[in-house]
Structures are given as C-alpha cells and as structure tokens.
PDB file of C-alpha atoms in Angstrom:
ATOM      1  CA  UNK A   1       0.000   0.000   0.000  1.00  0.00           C
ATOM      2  CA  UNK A   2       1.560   3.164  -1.360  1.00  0.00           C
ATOM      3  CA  UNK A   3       1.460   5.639   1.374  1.00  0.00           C
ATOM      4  CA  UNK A   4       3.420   8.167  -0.059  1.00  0.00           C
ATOM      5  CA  UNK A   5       3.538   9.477  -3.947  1.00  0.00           C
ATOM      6  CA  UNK A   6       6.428  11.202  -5.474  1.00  0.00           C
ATOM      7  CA  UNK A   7       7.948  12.195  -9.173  1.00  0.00           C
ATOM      8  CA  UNK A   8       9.786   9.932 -10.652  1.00  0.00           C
ATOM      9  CA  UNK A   9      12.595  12.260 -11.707  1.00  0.00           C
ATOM     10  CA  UNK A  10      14.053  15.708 -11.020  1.00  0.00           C
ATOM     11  CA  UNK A  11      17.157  18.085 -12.817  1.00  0.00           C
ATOM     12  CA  UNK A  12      18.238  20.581 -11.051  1.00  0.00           C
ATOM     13  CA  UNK A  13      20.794  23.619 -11.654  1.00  0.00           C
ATOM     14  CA  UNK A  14      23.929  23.039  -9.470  1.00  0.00           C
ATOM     15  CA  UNK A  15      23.936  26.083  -7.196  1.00  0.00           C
ATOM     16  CA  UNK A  16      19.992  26.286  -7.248  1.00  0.00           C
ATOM     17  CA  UNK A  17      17.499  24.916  -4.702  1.00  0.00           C
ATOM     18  CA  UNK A  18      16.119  21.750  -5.388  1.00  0.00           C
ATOM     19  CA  UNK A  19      12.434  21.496  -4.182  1.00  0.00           C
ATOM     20  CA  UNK A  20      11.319  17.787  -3.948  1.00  0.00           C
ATOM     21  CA  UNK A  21       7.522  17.041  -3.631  1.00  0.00           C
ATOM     22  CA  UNK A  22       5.751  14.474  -1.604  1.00  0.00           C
ATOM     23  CA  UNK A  23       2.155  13.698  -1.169  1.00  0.00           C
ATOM     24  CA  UNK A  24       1.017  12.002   1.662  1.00  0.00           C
ATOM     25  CA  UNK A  25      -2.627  12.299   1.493  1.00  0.00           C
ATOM     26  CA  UNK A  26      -3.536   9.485   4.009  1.00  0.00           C
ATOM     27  CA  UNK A  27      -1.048  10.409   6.695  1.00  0.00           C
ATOM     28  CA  UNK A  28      -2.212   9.889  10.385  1.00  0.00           C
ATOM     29  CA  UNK A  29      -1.901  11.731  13.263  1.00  0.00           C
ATOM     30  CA  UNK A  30       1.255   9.536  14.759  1.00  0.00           C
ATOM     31  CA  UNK A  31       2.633   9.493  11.294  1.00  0.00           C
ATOM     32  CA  UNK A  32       5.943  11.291  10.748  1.00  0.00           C
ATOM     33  CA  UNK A  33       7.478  12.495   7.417  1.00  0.00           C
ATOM     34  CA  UNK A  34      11.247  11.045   6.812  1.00  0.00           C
ATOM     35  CA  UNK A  35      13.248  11.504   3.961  1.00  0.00           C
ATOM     36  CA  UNK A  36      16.315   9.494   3.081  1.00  0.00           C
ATOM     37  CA  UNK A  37      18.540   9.561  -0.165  1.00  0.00           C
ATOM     38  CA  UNK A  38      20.504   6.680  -1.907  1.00  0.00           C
ATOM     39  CA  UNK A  39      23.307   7.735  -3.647  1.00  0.00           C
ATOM     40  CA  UNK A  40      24.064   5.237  -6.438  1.00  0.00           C
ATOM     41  CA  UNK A  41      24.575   1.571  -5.052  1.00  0.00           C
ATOM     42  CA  UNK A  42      25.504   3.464  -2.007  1.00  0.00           C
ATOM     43  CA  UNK A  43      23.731   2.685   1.112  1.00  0.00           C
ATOM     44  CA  UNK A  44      20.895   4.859   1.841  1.00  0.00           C
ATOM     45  CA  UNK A  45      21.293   8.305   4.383  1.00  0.00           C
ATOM     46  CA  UNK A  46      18.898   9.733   7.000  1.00  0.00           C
ATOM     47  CA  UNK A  47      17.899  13.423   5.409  1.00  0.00           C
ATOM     48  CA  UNK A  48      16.020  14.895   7.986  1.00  0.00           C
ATOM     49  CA  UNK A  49      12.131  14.010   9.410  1.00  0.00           C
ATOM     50  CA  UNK A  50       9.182  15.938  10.898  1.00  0.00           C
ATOM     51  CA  UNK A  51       5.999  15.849  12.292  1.00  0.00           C
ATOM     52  CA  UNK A  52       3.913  18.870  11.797  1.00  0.00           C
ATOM     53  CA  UNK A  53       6.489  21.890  12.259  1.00  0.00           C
ATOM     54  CA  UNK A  54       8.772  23.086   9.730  1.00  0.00           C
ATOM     55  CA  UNK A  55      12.460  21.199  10.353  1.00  0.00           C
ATOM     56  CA  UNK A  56      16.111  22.013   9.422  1.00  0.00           C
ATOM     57  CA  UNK A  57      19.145  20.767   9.515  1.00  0.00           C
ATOM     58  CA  UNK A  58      22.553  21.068   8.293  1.00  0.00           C
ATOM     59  CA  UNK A  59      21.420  19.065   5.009  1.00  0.00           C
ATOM     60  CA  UNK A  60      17.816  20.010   4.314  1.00  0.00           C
ATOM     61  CA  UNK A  61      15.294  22.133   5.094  1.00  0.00           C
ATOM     62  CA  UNK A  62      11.654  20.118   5.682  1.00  0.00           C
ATOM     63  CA  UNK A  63       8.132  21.903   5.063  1.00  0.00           C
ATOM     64  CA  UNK A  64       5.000  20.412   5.709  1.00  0.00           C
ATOM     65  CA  UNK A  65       1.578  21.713   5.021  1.00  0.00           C
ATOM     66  CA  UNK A  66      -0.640  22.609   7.649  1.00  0.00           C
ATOM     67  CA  UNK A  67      -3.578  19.939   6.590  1.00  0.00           C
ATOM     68  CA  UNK A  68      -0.204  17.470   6.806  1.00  0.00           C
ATOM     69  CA  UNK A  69      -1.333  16.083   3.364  1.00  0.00           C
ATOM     70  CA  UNK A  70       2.190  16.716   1.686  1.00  0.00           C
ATOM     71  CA  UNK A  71       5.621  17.914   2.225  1.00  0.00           C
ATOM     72  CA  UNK A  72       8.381  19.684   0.603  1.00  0.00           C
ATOM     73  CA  UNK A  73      12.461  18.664   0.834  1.00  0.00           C
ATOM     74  CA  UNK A  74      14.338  21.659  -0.073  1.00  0.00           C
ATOM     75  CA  UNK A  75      18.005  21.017  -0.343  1.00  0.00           C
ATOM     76  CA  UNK A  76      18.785  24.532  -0.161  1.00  0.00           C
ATOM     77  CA  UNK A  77      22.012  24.843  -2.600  1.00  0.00           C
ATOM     78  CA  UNK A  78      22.257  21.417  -4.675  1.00  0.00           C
ATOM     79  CA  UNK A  79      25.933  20.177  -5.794  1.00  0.00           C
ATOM     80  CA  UNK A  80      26.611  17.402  -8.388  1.00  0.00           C
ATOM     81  CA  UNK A  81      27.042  15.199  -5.264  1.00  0.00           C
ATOM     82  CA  UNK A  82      23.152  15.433  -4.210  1.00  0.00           C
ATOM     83  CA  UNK A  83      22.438  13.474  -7.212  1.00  0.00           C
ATOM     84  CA  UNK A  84      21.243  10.678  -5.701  1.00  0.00           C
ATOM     85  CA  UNK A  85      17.389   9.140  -5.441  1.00  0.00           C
ATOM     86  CA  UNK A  86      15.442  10.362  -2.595  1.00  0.00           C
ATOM     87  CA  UNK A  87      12.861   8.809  -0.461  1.00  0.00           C
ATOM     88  CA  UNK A  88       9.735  10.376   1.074  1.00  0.00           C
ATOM     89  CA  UNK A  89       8.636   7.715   3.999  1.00  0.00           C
ATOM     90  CA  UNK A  90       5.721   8.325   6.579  1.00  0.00           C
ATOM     91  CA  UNK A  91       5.326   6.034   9.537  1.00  0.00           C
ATOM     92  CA  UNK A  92       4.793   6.590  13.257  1.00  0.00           C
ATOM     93  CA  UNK A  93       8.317   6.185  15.620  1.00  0.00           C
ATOM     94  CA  UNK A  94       8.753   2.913  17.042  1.00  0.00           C
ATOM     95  CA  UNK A  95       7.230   0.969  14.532  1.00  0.00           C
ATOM     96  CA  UNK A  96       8.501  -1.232  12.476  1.00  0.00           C
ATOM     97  CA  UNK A  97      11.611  -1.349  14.929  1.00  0.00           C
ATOM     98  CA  UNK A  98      14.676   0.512  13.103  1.00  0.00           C
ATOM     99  CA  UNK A  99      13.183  -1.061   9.504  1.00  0.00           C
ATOM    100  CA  UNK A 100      13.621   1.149   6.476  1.00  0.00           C
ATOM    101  CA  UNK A 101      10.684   0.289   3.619  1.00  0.00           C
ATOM    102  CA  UNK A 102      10.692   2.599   0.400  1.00  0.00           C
ATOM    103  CA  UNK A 103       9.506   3.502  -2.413  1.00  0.00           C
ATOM    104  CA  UNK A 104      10.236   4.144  -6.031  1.00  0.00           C
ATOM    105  CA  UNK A 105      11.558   7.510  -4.550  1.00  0.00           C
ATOM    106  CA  UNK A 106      12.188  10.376  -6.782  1.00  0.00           C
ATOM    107  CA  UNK A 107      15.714   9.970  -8.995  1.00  0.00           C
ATOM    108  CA  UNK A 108      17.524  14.232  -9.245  1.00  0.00           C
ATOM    109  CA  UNK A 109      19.805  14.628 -11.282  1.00  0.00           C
ATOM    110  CA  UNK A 110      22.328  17.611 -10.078  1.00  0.00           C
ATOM    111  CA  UNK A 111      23.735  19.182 -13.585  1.00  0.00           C
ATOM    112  CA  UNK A 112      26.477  21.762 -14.004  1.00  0.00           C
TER     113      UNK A 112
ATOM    114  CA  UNK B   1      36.317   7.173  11.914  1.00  0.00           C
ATOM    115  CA  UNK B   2      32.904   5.664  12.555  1.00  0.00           C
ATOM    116  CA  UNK B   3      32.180   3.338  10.161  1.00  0.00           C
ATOM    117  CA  UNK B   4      30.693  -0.234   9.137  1.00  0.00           C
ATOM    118  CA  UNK B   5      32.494  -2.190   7.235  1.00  0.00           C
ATOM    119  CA  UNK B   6      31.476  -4.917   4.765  1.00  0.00           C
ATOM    120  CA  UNK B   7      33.413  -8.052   3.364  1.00  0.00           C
ATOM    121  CA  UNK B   8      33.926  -8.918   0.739  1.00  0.00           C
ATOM    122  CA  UNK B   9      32.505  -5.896  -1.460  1.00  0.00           C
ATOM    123  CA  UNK B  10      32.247  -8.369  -4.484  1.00  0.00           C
ATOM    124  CA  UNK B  11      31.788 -11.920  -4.360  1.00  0.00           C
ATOM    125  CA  UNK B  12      30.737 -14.585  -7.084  1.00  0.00           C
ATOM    126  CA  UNK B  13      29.983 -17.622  -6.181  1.00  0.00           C
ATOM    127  CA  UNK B  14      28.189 -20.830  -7.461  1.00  0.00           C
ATOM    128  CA  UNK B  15      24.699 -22.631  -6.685  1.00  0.00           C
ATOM    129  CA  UNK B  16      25.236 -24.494  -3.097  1.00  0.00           C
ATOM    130  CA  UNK B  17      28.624 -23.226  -1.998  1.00  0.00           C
ATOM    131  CA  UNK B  18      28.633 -21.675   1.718  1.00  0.00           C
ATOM    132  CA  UNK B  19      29.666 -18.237   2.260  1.00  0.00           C
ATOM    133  CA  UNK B  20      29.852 -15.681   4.732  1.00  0.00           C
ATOM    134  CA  UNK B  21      29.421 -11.571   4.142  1.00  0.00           C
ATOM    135  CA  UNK B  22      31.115 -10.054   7.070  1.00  0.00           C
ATOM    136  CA  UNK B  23      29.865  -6.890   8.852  1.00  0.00           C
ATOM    137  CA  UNK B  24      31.533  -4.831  11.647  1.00  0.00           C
ATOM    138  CA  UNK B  25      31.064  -1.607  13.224  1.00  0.00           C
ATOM    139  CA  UNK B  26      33.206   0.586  16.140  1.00  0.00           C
ATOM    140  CA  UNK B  27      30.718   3.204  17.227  1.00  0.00           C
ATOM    141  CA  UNK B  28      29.387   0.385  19.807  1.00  0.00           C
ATOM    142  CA  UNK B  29      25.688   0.410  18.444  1.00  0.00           C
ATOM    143  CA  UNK B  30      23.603  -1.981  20.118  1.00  0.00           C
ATOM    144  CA  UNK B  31      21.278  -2.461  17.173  1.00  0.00           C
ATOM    145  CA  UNK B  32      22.382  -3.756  13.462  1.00  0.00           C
ATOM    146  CA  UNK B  33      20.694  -4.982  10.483  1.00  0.00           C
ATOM    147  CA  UNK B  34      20.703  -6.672   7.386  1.00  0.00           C
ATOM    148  CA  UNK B  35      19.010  -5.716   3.785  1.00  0.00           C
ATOM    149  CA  UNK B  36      19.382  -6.566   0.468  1.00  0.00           C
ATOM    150  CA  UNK B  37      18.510  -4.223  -2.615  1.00  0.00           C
ATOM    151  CA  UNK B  38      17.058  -5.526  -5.791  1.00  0.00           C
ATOM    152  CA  UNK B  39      15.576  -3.604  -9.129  1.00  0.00           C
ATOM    153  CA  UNK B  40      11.695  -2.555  -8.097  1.00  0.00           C
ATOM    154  CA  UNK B  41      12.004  -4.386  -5.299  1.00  0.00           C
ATOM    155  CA  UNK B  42      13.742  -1.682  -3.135  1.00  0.00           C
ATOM    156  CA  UNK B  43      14.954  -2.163   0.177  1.00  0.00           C
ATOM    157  CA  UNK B  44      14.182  -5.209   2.430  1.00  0.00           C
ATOM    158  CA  UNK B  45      15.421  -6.462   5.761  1.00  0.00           C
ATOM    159  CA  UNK B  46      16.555  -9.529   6.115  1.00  0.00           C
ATOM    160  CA  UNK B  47      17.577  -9.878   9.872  1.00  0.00           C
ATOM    161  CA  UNK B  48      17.973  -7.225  12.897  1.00  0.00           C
ATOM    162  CA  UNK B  49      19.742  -7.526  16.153  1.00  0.00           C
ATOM    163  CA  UNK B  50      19.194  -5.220  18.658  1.00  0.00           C
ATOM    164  CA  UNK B  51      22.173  -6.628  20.888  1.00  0.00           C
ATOM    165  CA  UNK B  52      24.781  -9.684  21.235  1.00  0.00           C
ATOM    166  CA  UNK B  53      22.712 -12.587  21.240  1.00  0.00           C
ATOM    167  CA  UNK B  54      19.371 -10.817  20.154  1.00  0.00           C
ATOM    168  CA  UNK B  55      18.363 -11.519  16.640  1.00  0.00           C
ATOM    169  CA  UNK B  56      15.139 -11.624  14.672  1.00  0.00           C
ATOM    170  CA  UNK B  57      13.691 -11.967  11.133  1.00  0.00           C
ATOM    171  CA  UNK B  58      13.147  -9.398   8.975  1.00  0.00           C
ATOM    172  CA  UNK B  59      11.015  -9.665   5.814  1.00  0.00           C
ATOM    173  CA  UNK B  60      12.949 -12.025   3.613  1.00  0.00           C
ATOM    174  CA  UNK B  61      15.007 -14.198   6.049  1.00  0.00           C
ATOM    175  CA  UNK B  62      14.592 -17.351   4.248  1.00  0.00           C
ATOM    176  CA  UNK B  63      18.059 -18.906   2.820  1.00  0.00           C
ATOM    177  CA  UNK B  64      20.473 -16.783   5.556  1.00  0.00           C
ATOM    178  CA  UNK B  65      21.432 -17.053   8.850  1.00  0.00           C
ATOM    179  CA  UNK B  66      22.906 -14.221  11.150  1.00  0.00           C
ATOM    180  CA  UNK B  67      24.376 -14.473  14.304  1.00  0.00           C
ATOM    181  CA  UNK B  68      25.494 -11.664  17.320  1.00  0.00           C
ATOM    182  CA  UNK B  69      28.415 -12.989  19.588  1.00  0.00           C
ATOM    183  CA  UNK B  70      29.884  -9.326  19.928  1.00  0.00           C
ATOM    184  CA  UNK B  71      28.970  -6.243  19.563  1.00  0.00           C
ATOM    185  CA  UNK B  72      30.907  -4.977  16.649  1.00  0.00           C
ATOM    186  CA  UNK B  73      30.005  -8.077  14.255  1.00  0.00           C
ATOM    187  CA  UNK B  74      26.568  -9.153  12.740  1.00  0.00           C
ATOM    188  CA  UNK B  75      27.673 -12.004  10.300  1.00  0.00           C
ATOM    189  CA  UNK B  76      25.010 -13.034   7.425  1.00  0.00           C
ATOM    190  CA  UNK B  77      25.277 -16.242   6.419  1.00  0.00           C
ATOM    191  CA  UNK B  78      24.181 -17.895   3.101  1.00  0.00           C
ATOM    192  CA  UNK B  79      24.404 -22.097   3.850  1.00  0.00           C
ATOM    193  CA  UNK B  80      23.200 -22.688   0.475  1.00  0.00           C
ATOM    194  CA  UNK B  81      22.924 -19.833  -2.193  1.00  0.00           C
ATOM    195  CA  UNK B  82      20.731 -19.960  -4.998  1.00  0.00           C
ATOM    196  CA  UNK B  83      20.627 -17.353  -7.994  1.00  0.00           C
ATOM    197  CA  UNK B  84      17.714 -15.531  -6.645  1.00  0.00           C
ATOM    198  CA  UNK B  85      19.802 -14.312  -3.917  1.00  0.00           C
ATOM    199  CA  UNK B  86      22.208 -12.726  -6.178  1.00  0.00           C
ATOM    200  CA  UNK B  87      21.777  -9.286  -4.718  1.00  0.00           C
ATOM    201  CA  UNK B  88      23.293  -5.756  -3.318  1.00  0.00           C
ATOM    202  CA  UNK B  89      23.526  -6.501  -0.036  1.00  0.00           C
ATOM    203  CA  UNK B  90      23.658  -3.503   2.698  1.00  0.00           C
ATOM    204  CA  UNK B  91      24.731  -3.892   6.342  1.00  0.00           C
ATOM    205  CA  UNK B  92      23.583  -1.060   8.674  1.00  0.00           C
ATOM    206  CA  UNK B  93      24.347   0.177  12.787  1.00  0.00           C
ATOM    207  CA  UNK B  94      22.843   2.418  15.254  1.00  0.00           C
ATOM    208  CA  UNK B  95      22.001   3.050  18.322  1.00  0.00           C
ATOM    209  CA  UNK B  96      18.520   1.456  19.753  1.00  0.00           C
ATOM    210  CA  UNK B  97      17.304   5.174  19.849  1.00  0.00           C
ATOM    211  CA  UNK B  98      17.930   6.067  16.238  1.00  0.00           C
ATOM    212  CA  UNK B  99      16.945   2.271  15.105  1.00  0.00           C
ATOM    213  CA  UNK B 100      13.372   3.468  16.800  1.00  0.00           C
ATOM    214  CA  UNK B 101      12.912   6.346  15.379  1.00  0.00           C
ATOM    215  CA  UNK B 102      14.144   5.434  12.466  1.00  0.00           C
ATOM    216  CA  UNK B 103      16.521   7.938  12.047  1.00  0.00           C
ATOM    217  CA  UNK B 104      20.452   7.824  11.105  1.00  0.00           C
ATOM    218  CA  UNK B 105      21.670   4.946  10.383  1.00  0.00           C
ATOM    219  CA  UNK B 106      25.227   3.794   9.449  1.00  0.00           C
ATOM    220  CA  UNK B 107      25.199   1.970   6.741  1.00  0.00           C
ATOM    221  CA  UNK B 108      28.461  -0.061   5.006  1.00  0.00           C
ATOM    222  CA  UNK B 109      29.427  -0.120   1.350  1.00  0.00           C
ATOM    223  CA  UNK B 110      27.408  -2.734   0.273  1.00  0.00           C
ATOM    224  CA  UNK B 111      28.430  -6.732  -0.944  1.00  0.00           C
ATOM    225  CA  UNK B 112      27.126  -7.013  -4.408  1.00  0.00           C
ATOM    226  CA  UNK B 113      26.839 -10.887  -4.594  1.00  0.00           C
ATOM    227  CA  UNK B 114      26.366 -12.701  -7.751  1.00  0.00           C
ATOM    228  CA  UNK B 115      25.430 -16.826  -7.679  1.00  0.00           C
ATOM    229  CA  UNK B 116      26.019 -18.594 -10.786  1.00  0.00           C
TER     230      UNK B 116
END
C-alpha cells in the first residue's frame, strides 16, 4: 500500500534549490514524514524528518503543510554530489523497529 | 572514523557453496541490520539484532542465517545460495534510539553478490 507518492525524476541547476515534492494524502496523526537519499549503489542516508512543524538541519530544510497532506524537501544549494534518489517515507516512531521500507523515490539529477 | 564495514565488497559464487558476508562496526551500536537491494524491489530487511545474542527476522530471512556474539560483528550467512539471492547486499548500525525512530543509520558499502 503506497502511502506516499512522489515524481519519478528531477534536474536541477547546481547552485539552485532543489524542491522535492511528496504527497502524503492518508497520513495519520502519529505518522511522521522522513526523507532518506541513496546515492548510487551506495547505502541509503537519514535526510532529515518531521511531524507537523517546519524542520532544518545542516542538510535540508523540511516543510510540511498545515492539513499534513504533503511535504516539501528543499536542499537549499544542490551540488553534483546530491544526485542521488530520494525517499519520502511516513510512519509513526517505534514501529517497524529501526526497519527502512521505500519507495520508487524520486531519482535528481544535479547538472552543471 | 565511525564506520561499518562490509566483506567482501564483491563476491561470485556458485549454486550451493557456503559463504559468509562479514559486517563490523566501532561506534558500539547496540542495534544492526541486514538488507538486500534488488531492481523494483527496493529495500528489504533480512535480519535485525538489537544486541549480542538478540536476533530476529526481517522480511525475507529465508536462505540466511545471522548471528550476534559481539557487539561490533553481525555475520550473514548464506548455507546454500541460490541465484535468486544474487543481490546488493547492505549492512547497517545504530544506536537502539535512532533504530526506533528510524533515524540515522550507518550503513556499510554494500556486498554485491552474484550466484552462478
């Protein structure tokens, strides 16, 4: 059951800000919103993950709508290194004890 | 440097023949896991240990073995390996914290394992 819906592929300007959309229509209440990227056939990396505020960290910025229904990653000044497929996820904590399930995720490509 | 490490990265092998993938980590995480990656299949766990002598099934455990006697090491073992396990294979370490909340984990390079 897809719980999550996302592009299938992004470019993006090296320099610019990369804006990656996620719907999450179905979301509950205990659900949070995680995002992860794979770089290629490298293992995948935490991005950043929120619940209803607007989080950021050193990587990311996260913003989430106020109805909760979708979510925005904004990698704020994308190099040729974020090229890499990223994953939208939404599940409560403590579920699914420290298992990682995605997607198709969305594939951005970084160009010069 | 933190890190996991993975051996061998590359391994081909035939139908039947026992091998071991190696996985070790020195940032003394209590939990570890096991996935393999496959073409639309995405990510799926094979085994989890959330400390020495703890282990449980994942999703797809059939055909490997694990086992936690230290810490640092979460062995997966294949007794008998067939060509549908011929995989990328990720091992992965955190703390029981992070593991819960599903945030950072550590993951190795990867053992891309081919059975003929």
């Amino acid at each position: 059951d897809a719980k999550t819906t996302q592009p299938t592929s992004m470019d993006c300007a090296e320099g610019r800000a990369a804006n990656l959309p996620c719907n999450h229509s179905t979301i509950s209440g205990n659900e949070y919103v995680y995002w992860y990227r794979q770089i290629h056939s490298q293992g995948p990396q935490y991005i950043i993950h929120g619940l209803k505020n607007n989080e950021t960290n050193e990587m990311a910025s996260l913003i989430i709508t106020e109805d909760r229904k979708s979510s925005t990653l904004i990698l704020p000044h994308a190099t040729l290194r974020d090229t890499a497929v990223y994953y939208c996820i939404v599940r409560e904590r403590y579920d699914s004890w420290g298992k990682l399930q995605f997607g198709a995720g969305t594939q951005v490509v970084v160009t010069p | 440097e933190a890190q996991v490490t993975q051996n061998p990265r590359y391994l081909i092998t035939v139908t039947g023949k026992k091998l071991t993938v190696t996985c070790s980590q020195n940032m003394n995480h209590e939990y570890m896991s096991w996935y393999r990656q496959d073409p639309g299949l995405g990510l799926r766990q094979i085994y989890y240990s959330m400390n020495v002598e703890v282990t449980d099934k994942g999703d797809v455990p059939e055909g490997y073995k694990v086992s936690r006697k230290e810490k640092r090491n979460f062995p997966l073992i294949l007794e008998s390996p067939s060509p549908n396990q011929t995989s990328l294979y990720f091992c992965a370490s955190s703390t029981l914290e992070q593991a819960g909340g599903h945030e950072t984990q550590y993951f190795g390079p990867g053992t891309r394992l081919l059975v003929l």
